[in-house]
Short mmCIF file of C-alpha atoms in Angstrom, two decimals:
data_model
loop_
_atom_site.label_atom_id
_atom_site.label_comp_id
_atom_site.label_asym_id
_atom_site.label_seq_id
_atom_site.Cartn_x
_atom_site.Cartn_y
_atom_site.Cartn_z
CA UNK A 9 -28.46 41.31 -99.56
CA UNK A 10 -25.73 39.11 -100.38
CA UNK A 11 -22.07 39.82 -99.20
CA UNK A 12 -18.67 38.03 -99.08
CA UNK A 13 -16.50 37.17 -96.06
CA UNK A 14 -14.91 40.79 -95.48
CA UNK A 15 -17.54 42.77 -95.61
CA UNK A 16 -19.64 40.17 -93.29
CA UNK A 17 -16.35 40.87 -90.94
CA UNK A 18 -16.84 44.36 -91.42
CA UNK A 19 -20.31 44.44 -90.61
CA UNK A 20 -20.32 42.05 -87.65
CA UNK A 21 -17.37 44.02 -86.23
CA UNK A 22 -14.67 40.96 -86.42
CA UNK A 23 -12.15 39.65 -88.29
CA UNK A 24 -12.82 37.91 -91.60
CA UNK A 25 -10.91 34.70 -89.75
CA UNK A 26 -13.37 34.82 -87.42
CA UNK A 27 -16.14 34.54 -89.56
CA UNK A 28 -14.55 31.52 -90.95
CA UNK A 29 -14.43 30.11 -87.89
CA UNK A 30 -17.77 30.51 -86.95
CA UNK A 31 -19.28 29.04 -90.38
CA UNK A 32 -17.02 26.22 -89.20
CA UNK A 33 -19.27 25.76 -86.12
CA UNK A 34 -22.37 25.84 -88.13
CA UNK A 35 -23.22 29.01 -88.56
CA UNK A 36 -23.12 31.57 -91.43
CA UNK A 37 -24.52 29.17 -93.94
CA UNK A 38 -23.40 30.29 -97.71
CA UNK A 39 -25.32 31.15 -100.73
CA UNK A 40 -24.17 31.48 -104.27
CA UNK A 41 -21.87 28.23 -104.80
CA UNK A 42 -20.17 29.03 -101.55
CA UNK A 43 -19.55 32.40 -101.86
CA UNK A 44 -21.76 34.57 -100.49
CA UNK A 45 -23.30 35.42 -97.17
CA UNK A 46 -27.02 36.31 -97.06
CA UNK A 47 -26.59 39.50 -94.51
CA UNK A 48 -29.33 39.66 -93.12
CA UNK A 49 -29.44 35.80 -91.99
CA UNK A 50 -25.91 36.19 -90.53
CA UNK A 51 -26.50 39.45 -88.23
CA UNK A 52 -29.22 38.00 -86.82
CA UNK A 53 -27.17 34.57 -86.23
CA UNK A 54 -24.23 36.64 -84.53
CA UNK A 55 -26.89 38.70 -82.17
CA UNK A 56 -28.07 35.07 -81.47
CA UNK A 57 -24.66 33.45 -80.62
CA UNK A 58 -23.67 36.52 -78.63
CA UNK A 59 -26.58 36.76 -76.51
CA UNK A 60 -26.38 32.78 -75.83
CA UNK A 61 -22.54 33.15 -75.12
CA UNK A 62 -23.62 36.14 -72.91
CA UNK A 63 -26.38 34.49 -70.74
CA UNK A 64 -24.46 31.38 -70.47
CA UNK A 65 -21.46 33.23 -68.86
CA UNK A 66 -23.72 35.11 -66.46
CA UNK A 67 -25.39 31.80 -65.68
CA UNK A 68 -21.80 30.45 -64.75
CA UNK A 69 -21.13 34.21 -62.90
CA UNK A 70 -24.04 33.42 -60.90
CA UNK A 71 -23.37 30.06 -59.96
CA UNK A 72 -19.70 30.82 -58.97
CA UNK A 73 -21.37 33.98 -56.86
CA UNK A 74 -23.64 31.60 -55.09
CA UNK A 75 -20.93 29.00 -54.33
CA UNK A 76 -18.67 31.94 -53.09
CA UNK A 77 -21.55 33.19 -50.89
CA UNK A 78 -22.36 29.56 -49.12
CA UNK A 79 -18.62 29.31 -48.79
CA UNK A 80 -18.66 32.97 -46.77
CA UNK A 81 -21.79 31.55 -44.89
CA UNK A 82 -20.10 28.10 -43.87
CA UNK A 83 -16.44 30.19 -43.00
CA UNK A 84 -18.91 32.72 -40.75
CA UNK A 85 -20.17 29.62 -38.88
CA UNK A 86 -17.47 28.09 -38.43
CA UNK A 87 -15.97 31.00 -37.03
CA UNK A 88 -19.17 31.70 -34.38
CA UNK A 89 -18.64 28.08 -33.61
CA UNK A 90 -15.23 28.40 -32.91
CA UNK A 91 -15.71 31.52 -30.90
CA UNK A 92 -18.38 29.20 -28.75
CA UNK A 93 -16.00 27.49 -27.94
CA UNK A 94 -13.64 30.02 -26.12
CA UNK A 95 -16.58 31.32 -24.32
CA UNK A 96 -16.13 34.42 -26.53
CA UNK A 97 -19.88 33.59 -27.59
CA UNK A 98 -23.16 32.67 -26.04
CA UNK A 99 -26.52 31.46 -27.23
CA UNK A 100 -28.92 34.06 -26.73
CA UNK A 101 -31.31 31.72 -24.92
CA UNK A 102 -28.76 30.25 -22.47
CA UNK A 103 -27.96 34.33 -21.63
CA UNK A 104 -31.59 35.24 -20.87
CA UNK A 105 -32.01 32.33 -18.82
CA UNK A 106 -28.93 32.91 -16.52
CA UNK A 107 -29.54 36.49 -16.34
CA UNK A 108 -33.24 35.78 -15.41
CA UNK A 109 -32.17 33.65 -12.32
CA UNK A 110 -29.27 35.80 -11.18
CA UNK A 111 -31.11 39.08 -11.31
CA UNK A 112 -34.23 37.33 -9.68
CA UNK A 113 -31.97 36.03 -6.90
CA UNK A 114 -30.34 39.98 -6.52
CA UNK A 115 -34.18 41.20 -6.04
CA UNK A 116 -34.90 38.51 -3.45
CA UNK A 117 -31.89 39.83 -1.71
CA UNK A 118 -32.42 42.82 -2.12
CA UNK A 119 -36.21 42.41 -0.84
CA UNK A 120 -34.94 40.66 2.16
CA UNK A 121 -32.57 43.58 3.37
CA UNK A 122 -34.76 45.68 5.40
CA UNK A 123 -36.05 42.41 7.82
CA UNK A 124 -32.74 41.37 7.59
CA UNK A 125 -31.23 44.75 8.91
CA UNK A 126 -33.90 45.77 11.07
CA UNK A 127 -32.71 43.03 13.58
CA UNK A 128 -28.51 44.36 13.30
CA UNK A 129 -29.90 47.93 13.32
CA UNK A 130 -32.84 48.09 16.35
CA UNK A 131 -30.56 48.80 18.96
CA UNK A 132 -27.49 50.64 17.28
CA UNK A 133 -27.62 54.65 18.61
CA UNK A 134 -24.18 55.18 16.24
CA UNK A 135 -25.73 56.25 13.10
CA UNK A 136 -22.85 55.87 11.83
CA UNK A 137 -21.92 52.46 12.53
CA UNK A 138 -25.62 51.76 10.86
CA UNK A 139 -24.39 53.20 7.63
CA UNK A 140 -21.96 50.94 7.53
CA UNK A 141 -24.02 47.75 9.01
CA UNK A 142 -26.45 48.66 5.63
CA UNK A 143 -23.23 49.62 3.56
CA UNK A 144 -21.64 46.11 3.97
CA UNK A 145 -25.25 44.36 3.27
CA UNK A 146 -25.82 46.55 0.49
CA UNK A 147 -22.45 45.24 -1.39
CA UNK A 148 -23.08 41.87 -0.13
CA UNK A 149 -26.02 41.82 -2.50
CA UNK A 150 -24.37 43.85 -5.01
CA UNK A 151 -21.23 40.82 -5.35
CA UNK A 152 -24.37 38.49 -6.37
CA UNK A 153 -24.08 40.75 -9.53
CA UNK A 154 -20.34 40.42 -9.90
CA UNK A 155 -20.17 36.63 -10.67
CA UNK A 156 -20.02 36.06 -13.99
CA UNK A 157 -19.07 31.86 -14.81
CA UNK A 158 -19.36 31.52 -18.99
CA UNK A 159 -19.99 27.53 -17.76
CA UNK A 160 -23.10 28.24 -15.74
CA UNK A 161 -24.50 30.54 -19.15
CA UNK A 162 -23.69 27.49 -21.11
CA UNK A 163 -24.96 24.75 -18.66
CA UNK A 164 -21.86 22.76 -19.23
CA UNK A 165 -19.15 21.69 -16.71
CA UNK A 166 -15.60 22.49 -15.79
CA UNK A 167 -15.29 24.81 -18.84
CA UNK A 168 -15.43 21.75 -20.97
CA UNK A 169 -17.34 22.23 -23.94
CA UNK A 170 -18.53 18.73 -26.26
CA UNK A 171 -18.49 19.63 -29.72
CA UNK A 172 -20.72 16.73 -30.27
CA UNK A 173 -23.94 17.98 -28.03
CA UNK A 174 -23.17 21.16 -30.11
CA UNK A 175 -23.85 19.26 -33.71
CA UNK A 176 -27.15 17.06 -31.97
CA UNK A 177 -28.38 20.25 -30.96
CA UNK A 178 -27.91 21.26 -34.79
CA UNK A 179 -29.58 18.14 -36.23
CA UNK A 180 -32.48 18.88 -33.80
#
């Protein structure tokens, strides 16, 4: 079915300037000394060019969403790093460690009370006074608990943190 500019527009849905346009470009190729349009041809040249025009803007979409997503991935390191560095933030390792020797020294503390105490407490008849003998042992063990130093999690020294070992660590 041959048909002229306008009613190509109409069918298409745009504007008969449009259609010029477009058999500008390349497409829409005439019939008829120049005349016509063979419809058929041109509908499925338009479902081609708008599919192509479609898939190459979602391949652009999706390369600007995966740039905007490593951008949000380096700004959330950067931020963890920075926090690291105010001892706001601790590698999970370096935690466990210090926690493992600090609560392993409390239970060898603890352990040692009772030969400890038995000596300060044989020969008290106050039972009061051994209350408070055990009482001040007790929290003596207990301030073991109490000191926290974000340099000793870290291993580092006099709060000074090298943003260098940081990045060799990284590269490792």
């Amino acid at each position: 079915m041959t048909v002229n500019q306008k009613e190509l527009a109409q069918c298409l849905g745009i504007s008969s300037r449009q259609v010029r346009n477009l058999k500008k470009d390349g497409m829409f190729q005439t019939v008829n000394g120049d005349r016509g349009y063979v419809l058929e041809t041109c509908v499925q040249e338009y479902i081609n060019f708008k599919i192509n025009a479609e898939v190459g803007r979602s391949a652009s979409i999706s390369i600007e969403k995966v740039k905007a997503s490593h951008e949000e991935v380096k700004r959330d390191i950067s931020v963890l790093k920075l926090r690291r560095l105010r001892r706001e933030l601790h590698e999970a390792a370096d935690v466990e460690a210090f926690l493992t020797d600090m609560l392993t020294g409390f239970k060898n503390r603890l352990l040692s009370l009772p030969s400890k105490m038995a000596m300060q407490v044989a020969g008290e008849k106050d039972i009061n006074r051994t209350i408070q003998i055990l009482t001040k042992a007790v929290y003596e063990a207990l301030e073991e608990l109490s000191e926290y130093d974000p340099d000793e999690i870290d291993g580092t020294q006099e709060g000074l943190y090298d943003i260098e070992d940081e990045e060799e660590r990284e590269d490792l």
